[in-house]
């Protein structure tokens, strides 16, 4: 293990903690607001657009990516950065080829309006104030 400087390790630890917190928040939104899960076998009944989803459409993937990068920094395991890049490439492909078309079929114009207003990967600084679709 490479020894990372203390400041880098602290940044890594913060990324892990924040990533896990956002992941738990996003998952809870699926259960409470969406009445379902993130898993395709038990999808939500309602489009999830509250909480962190008012800032970015893919917070779970961003949270997992931040956690991987945080581990890389905290542990000084620079190979994890390549793993994070591979993770993002796979996830982005999955989002474009499966998730977005599936959500558009299921939620129609509500999802299209949401997708137009809320970015997929770079969070909005100010939360989307659109009315809850449907």
mmCIF file with all atom_site columns, C-alpha atoms in Angstrom:
data_model
loop_
_atom_site.group_PDB
_atom_site.id
_atom_site.type_symbol
_atom_site.label_atom_id
_atom_site.label_alt_id
_atom_site.label_comp_id
_atom_site.label_asym_id
_atom_site.label_entity_id
_atom_site.label_seq_id
_atom_site.pdbx_PDB_ins_code
_atom_site.Cartn_x
_atom_site.Cartn_y
_atom_site.Cartn_z
_atom_site.occupancy
_atom_site.B_iso_or_equiv
_atom_site.pdbx_formal_charge
_atom_site.auth_seq_id
_atom_site.auth_comp_id
_atom_site.auth_asym_id
_atom_site.auth_atom_id
_atom_site.pdbx_PDB_model_num
ATOM 1   C CA . UNK A 1 1   ? 0.000   0.000  0.000   1.00 0.00 ? 1   UNK A CA 1
ATOM 2   C CA . UNK A 1 2   ? 1.313   3.417  -0.948  1.00 0.00 ? 2   UNK A CA 1
ATOM 3   C CA . UNK A 1 3   ? 1.241   5.922  1.871   1.00 0.00 ? 3   UNK A CA 1
ATOM 4   C CA . UNK A 1 4   ? -0.925  8.820  0.843   1.00 0.00 ? 4   UNK A CA 1
ATOM 5   C CA . UNK A 1 5   ? -0.336  12.206 2.490   1.00 0.00 ? 5   UNK A CA 1
ATOM 6   C CA . UNK A 1 6   ? -2.610  12.890 5.455   1.00 0.00 ? 6   UNK A CA 1
ATOM 7   C CA . UNK A 1 7   ? -4.623  15.572 3.621   1.00 0.00 ? 7   UNK A CA 1
ATOM 8   C CA . UNK A 1 8   ? -5.361  13.133 0.758   1.00 0.00 ? 8   UNK A CA 1
ATOM 9   C CA . UNK A 1 9   ? -6.359  10.432 3.238   1.00 0.00 ? 9   UNK A CA 1
ATOM 10  C CA . UNK A 1 10  ? -8.709  12.862 5.010   1.00 0.00 ? 10  UNK A CA 1
ATOM 11  C CA . UNK A 1 11  ? -10.308 13.862 1.693   1.00 0.00 ? 11  UNK A CA 1
ATOM 12  C CA . UNK A 1 12  ? -10.704 10.165 0.897   1.00 0.00 ? 12  UNK A CA 1
ATOM 13  C CA . UNK A 1 13  ? -12.341 9.479  4.251   1.00 0.00 ? 13  UNK A CA 1
ATOM 14  C CA . UNK A 1 14  ? -14.742 12.367 3.751   1.00 0.00 ? 14  UNK A CA 1
ATOM 15  C CA . UNK A 1 15  ? -15.656 11.067 0.277   1.00 0.00 ? 15  UNK A CA 1
ATOM 16  C CA . UNK A 1 16  ? -16.399 7.624  1.711   1.00 0.00 ? 16  UNK A CA 1
ATOM 17  C CA . UNK A 1 17  ? -18.594 8.997  4.505   1.00 0.00 ? 17  UNK A CA 1
ATOM 18  C CA . UNK A 1 18  ? -20.439 11.419 2.210   1.00 0.00 ? 18  UNK A CA 1
ATOM 19  C CA . UNK A 1 19  ? -20.807 8.756  -0.496  1.00 0.00 ? 19  UNK A CA 1
ATOM 20  C CA . UNK A 1 20  ? -22.324 6.254  1.924   1.00 0.00 ? 20  UNK A CA 1
ATOM 21  C CA . UNK A 1 21  ? -24.656 8.911  3.400   1.00 0.00 ? 21  UNK A CA 1
ATOM 22  C CA . UNK A 1 22  ? -25.920 9.943  -0.037  1.00 0.00 ? 22  UNK A CA 1
ATOM 23  C CA . UNK A 1 23  ? -26.309 6.314  -1.076  1.00 0.00 ? 23  UNK A CA 1
ATOM 24  C CA . UNK A 1 24  ? -28.467 5.589  1.973   1.00 0.00 ? 24  UNK A CA 1
ATOM 25  C CA . UNK A 1 25  ? -30.513 8.759  1.374   1.00 0.00 ? 25  UNK A CA 1
ATOM 26  C CA . UNK A 1 26  ? -31.090 7.872  -2.282  1.00 0.00 ? 26  UNK A CA 1
ATOM 27  C CA . UNK A 1 27  ? -32.057 4.301  -1.415  1.00 0.00 ? 27  UNK A CA 1
ATOM 28  C CA . UNK A 1 28  ? -34.493 5.539  1.238   1.00 0.00 ? 28  UNK A CA 1
ATOM 29  C CA . UNK A 1 29  ? -36.117 7.833  -1.354  1.00 0.00 ? 29  UNK A CA 1
ATOM 30  C CA . UNK A 1 30  ? -36.757 4.786  -3.545  1.00 0.00 ? 30  UNK A CA 1
ATOM 31  C CA . UNK A 1 31  ? -38.419 2.905  -0.721  1.00 0.00 ? 31  UNK A CA 1
ATOM 32  C CA . UNK A 1 32  ? -40.410 5.771  0.845   1.00 0.00 ? 32  UNK A CA 1
ATOM 33  C CA . UNK A 1 33  ? -41.204 8.025  -2.122  1.00 0.00 ? 33  UNK A CA 1
ATOM 34  C CA . UNK A 1 34  ? -41.095 5.531  -4.951  1.00 0.00 ? 34  UNK A CA 1
ATOM 35  C CA . UNK A 1 35  ? -42.683 2.595  -3.121  1.00 0.00 ? 35  UNK A CA 1
ATOM 36  C CA . UNK A 1 36  ? -40.144 0.166  -4.522  1.00 0.00 ? 36  UNK A CA 1
ATOM 37  C CA . UNK A 1 37  ? -36.432 -0.497 -4.828  1.00 0.00 ? 37  UNK A CA 1
ATOM 38  C CA . UNK A 1 38  ? -33.613 0.430  -7.221  1.00 0.00 ? 38  UNK A CA 1
ATOM 39  C CA . UNK A 1 39  ? -33.552 -3.175 -8.447  1.00 0.00 ? 39  UNK A CA 1
ATOM 40  C CA . UNK A 1 40  ? -35.150 -3.754 -11.863 1.00 0.00 ? 40  UNK A CA 1
ATOM 41  C CA . UNK A 1 41  ? -36.942 -6.824 -10.452 1.00 0.00 ? 41  UNK A CA 1
ATOM 42  C CA . UNK A 1 42  ? -38.808 -4.656 -7.887  1.00 0.00 ? 42  UNK A CA 1
ATOM 43  C CA . UNK A 1 43  ? -39.000 -1.176 -9.446  1.00 0.00 ? 43  UNK A CA 1
ATOM 44  C CA . UNK A 1 44  ? -40.683 1.842  -7.941  1.00 0.00 ? 44  UNK A CA 1
ATOM 45  C CA . UNK A 1 45  ? -44.367 2.536  -8.470  1.00 0.00 ? 45  UNK A CA 1
ATOM 46  C CA . UNK A 1 46  ? -43.767 6.291  -8.546  1.00 0.00 ? 46  UNK A CA 1
ATOM 47  C CA . UNK A 1 47  ? -41.066 8.381  -10.201 1.00 0.00 ? 47  UNK A CA 1
ATOM 48  C CA . UNK A 1 48  ? -38.540 9.418  -7.544  1.00 0.00 ? 48  UNK A CA 1
ATOM 49  C CA . UNK A 1 49  ? -37.833 13.156 -7.843  1.00 0.00 ? 49  UNK A CA 1
ATOM 50  C CA . UNK A 1 50  ? -37.503 14.356 -4.226  1.00 0.00 ? 50  UNK A CA 1
ATOM 51  C CA . UNK A 1 51  ? -34.563 14.889 -1.919  1.00 0.00 ? 51  UNK A CA 1
ATOM 52  C CA . UNK A 1 52  ? -31.202 14.599 -3.627  1.00 0.00 ? 52  UNK A CA 1
ATOM 53  C CA . UNK A 1 53  ? -33.004 13.670 -6.844  1.00 0.00 ? 53  UNK A CA 1
ATOM 54  C CA . UNK A 1 54  ? -33.957 17.360 -7.125  1.00 0.00 ? 54  UNK A CA 1
ATOM 55  C CA . UNK A 1 55  ? -30.263 18.053 -7.782  1.00 0.00 ? 55  UNK A CA 1
ATOM 56  C CA . UNK A 1 56  ? -29.133 15.098 -9.897  1.00 0.00 ? 56  UNK A CA 1
ATOM 57  C CA . UNK A 1 57  ? -30.820 12.113 -11.559 1.00 0.00 ? 57  UNK A CA 1
ATOM 58  C CA . UNK A 1 58  ? -28.202 9.483  -10.731 1.00 0.00 ? 58  UNK A CA 1
ATOM 59  C CA . UNK A 1 59  ? -27.146 10.084 -7.125  1.00 0.00 ? 59  UNK A CA 1
ATOM 60  C CA . UNK A 1 60  ? -26.715 6.399  -6.273  1.00 0.00 ? 60  UNK A CA 1
ATOM 61  C CA . UNK A 1 61  ? -24.141 5.872  -8.989  1.00 0.00 ? 61  UNK A CA 1
ATOM 62  C CA . UNK A 1 62  ? -22.362 9.100  -8.056  1.00 0.00 ? 62  UNK A CA 1
ATOM 63  C CA . UNK A 1 63  ? -22.339 8.043  -4.397  1.00 0.00 ? 63  UNK A CA 1
ATOM 64  C CA . UNK A 1 64  ? -20.854 4.639  -5.198  1.00 0.00 ? 64  UNK A CA 1
ATOM 65  C CA . UNK A 1 65  ? -18.254 6.279  -7.461  1.00 0.00 ? 65  UNK A CA 1
ATOM 66  C CA . UNK A 1 66  ? -17.349 8.795  -4.744  1.00 0.00 ? 66  UNK A CA 1
ATOM 67  C CA . UNK A 1 67  ? -16.986 5.936  -2.279  1.00 0.00 ? 67  UNK A CA 1
ATOM 68  C CA . UNK A 1 68  ? -14.635 4.062  -4.617  1.00 0.00 ? 68  UNK A CA 1
ATOM 69  C CA . UNK A 1 69  ? -12.527 7.187  -5.237  1.00 0.00 ? 69  UNK A CA 1
ATOM 70  C CA . UNK A 1 70  ? -12.571 7.925  -1.502  1.00 0.00 ? 70  UNK A CA 1
ATOM 71  C CA . UNK A 1 71  ? -11.254 4.449  -0.758  1.00 0.00 ? 71  UNK A CA 1
ATOM 72  C CA . UNK A 1 72  ? -8.509  4.950  -3.335  1.00 0.00 ? 72  UNK A CA 1
ATOM 73  C CA . UNK A 1 73  ? -7.428  8.193  -1.678  1.00 0.00 ? 73  UNK A CA 1
ATOM 74  C CA . UNK A 1 74  ? -7.797  6.965  1.891   1.00 0.00 ? 74  UNK A CA 1
ATOM 75  C CA . UNK A 1 75  ? -5.938  3.708  1.308   1.00 0.00 ? 75  UNK A CA 1
ATOM 76  C CA . UNK A 1 76  ? -3.463  5.008  -1.262  1.00 0.00 ? 76  UNK A CA 1
ATOM 77  C CA . UNK A 1 77  ? -4.620  2.276  -3.652  1.00 0.00 ? 77  UNK A CA 1
ATOM 78  C CA . UNK A 1 78  ? -4.364  4.117  -6.948  1.00 0.00 ? 78  UNK A CA 1
ATOM 79  C CA . UNK A 1 79  ? -5.615  1.113  -8.932  1.00 0.00 ? 79  UNK A CA 1
ATOM 80  C CA . UNK A 1 80  ? -9.047  1.871  -7.477  1.00 0.00 ? 80  UNK A CA 1
ATOM 81  C CA . UNK A 1 81  ? -9.126  5.040  -9.593  1.00 0.00 ? 81  UNK A CA 1
ATOM 82  C CA . UNK A 1 82  ? -9.068  2.850  -12.708 1.00 0.00 ? 82  UNK A CA 1
ATOM 83  C CA . UNK A 1 83  ? -11.807 0.722  -11.163 1.00 0.00 ? 83  UNK A CA 1
ATOM 84  C CA . UNK A 1 84  ? -13.881 3.883  -10.539 1.00 0.00 ? 84  UNK A CA 1
ATOM 85  C CA . UNK A 1 85  ? -13.424 4.929  -14.185 1.00 0.00 ? 85  UNK A CA 1
ATOM 86  C CA . UNK A 1 86  ? -14.530 1.469  -15.363 1.00 0.00 ? 86  UNK A CA 1
ATOM 87  C CA . UNK A 1 87  ? -17.499 1.606  -12.973 1.00 0.00 ? 87  UNK A CA 1
ATOM 88  C CA . UNK A 1 88  ? -18.602 4.977  -14.380 1.00 0.00 ? 88  UNK A CA 1
ATOM 89  C CA . UNK A 1 89  ? -18.231 3.788  -17.980 1.00 0.00 ? 89  UNK A CA 1
ATOM 90  C CA . UNK A 1 90  ? -20.363 0.699  -17.324 1.00 0.00 ? 90  UNK A CA 1
ATOM 91  C CA . UNK A 1 91  ? -22.970 2.607  -15.320 1.00 0.00 ? 91  UNK A CA 1
ATOM 92  C CA . UNK A 1 92  ? -23.254 5.421  -17.886 1.00 0.00 ? 92  UNK A CA 1
ATOM 93  C CA . UNK A 1 93  ? -23.811 2.841  -20.614 1.00 0.00 ? 93  UNK A CA 1
ATOM 94  C CA . UNK A 1 94  ? -26.455 1.091  -18.485 1.00 0.00 ? 94  UNK A CA 1
ATOM 95  C CA . UNK A 1 95  ? -28.234 4.383  -17.778 1.00 0.00 ? 95  UNK A CA 1
ATOM 96  C CA . UNK A 1 96  ? -28.390 5.381  -21.443 1.00 0.00 ? 96  UNK A CA 1
ATOM 97  C CA . UNK A 1 97  ? -29.263 1.970  -22.882 1.00 0.00 ? 97  UNK A CA 1
ATOM 98  C CA . UNK A 1 98  ? -31.620 0.632  -20.197 1.00 0.00 ? 98  UNK A CA 1
ATOM 99  C CA . UNK A 1 99  ? -32.644 2.989  -17.393 1.00 0.00 ? 99  UNK A CA 1
ATOM 100 C CA . UNK A 1 100 ? -33.589 6.113  -19.309 1.00 0.00 ? 100 UNK A CA 1
ATOM 101 C CA . UNK A 1 101 ? -35.633 4.301  -21.989 1.00 0.00 ? 101 UNK A CA 1
ATOM 102 C CA . UNK A 1 102 ? -37.341 2.183  -19.308 1.00 0.00 ? 102 UNK A CA 1
ATOM 103 C CA . UNK A 1 103 ? -38.231 5.209  -17.174 1.00 0.00 ? 103 UNK A CA 1
ATOM 104 C CA . UNK A 1 104 ? -39.520 7.091  -20.218 1.00 0.00 ? 104 UNK A CA 1
ATOM 105 C CA . UNK A 1 105 ? -41.755 4.145  -21.162 1.00 0.00 ? 105 UNK A CA 1
ATOM 106 C CA . UNK A 1 106 ? -43.060 3.789  -17.618 1.00 0.00 ? 106 UNK A CA 1
ATOM 107 C CA . UNK A 1 107 ? -43.479 7.452  -16.620 1.00 0.00 ? 107 UNK A CA 1
ATOM 108 C CA . UNK A 1 108 ? -43.783 9.154  -20.030 1.00 0.00 ? 108 UNK A CA 1
ATOM 109 C CA . UNK A 1 109 ? -43.953 12.936 -20.139 1.00 0.00 ? 109 UNK A CA 1
ATOM 110 C CA . UNK A 1 110 ? -43.281 13.234 -16.396 1.00 0.00 ? 110 UNK A CA 1
ATOM 111 C CA . UNK A 1 111 ? -39.887 11.577 -16.795 1.00 0.00 ? 111 UNK A CA 1
ATOM 112 C CA . UNK A 1 112 ? -39.087 13.543 -19.948 1.00 0.00 ? 112 UNK A CA 1
ATOM 113 C CA . UNK A 1 113 ? -39.792 16.816 -18.105 1.00 0.00 ? 113 UNK A CA 1
ATOM 114 C CA . UNK A 1 114 ? -37.704 15.679 -15.144 1.00 0.00 ? 114 UNK A CA 1
ATOM 115 C CA . UNK A 1 115 ? -34.830 14.586 -17.391 1.00 0.00 ? 115 UNK A CA 1
ATOM 116 C CA . UNK A 1 116 ? -34.869 17.985 -19.122 1.00 0.00 ? 116 UNK A CA 1
ATOM 117 C CA . UNK A 1 117 ? -34.768 19.858 -15.826 1.00 0.00 ? 117 UNK A CA 1
ATOM 118 C CA . UNK A 1 118 ? -32.346 17.785 -13.736 1.00 0.00 ? 118 UNK A CA 1
ATOM 119 C CA . UNK A 1 119 ? -28.889 16.792 -14.997 1.00 0.00 ? 119 UNK A CA 1
ATOM 120 C CA . UNK A 1 120 ? -27.821 13.179 -14.908 1.00 0.00 ? 120 UNK A CA 1
ATOM 121 C CA . UNK A 1 121 ? -24.271 13.529 -13.631 1.00 0.00 ? 121 UNK A CA 1
ATOM 122 C CA . UNK A 1 122 ? -23.328 17.073 -12.592 1.00 0.00 ? 122 UNK A CA 1
ATOM 123 C CA . UNK A 1 123 ? -25.622 18.150 -9.755  1.00 0.00 ? 123 UNK A CA 1
ATOM 124 C CA . UNK A 1 124 ? -27.574 21.389 -9.943  1.00 0.00 ? 124 UNK A CA 1
ATOM 125 C CA . UNK A 1 125 ? -26.522 23.913 -7.319  1.00 0.00 ? 125 UNK A CA 1
ATOM 126 C CA . UNK A 1 126 ? -30.144 24.832 -6.681  1.00 0.00 ? 126 UNK A CA 1
ATOM 127 C CA . UNK A 1 127 ? -32.760 22.094 -6.331  1.00 0.00 ? 127 UNK A CA 1
ATOM 128 C CA . UNK A 1 128 ? -35.264 21.610 -9.114  1.00 0.00 ? 128 UNK A CA 1
ATOM 129 C CA . UNK A 1 129 ? -38.463 23.271 -8.013  1.00 0.00 ? 129 UNK A CA 1
ATOM 130 C CA . UNK A 1 130 ? -40.721 21.592 -10.533 1.00 0.00 ? 130 UNK A CA 1
ATOM 131 C CA . UNK A 1 131 ? -43.995 20.213 -9.419  1.00 0.00 ? 131 UNK A CA 1
ATOM 132 C CA . UNK A 1 132 ? -44.021 16.539 -8.580  1.00 0.00 ? 132 UNK A CA 1
ATOM 133 C CA . UNK A 1 133 ? -44.914 14.716 -11.790 1.00 0.00 ? 133 UNK A CA 1
ATOM 134 C CA . UNK A 1 134 ? -48.134 12.716 -11.898 1.00 0.00 ? 134 UNK A CA 1
#
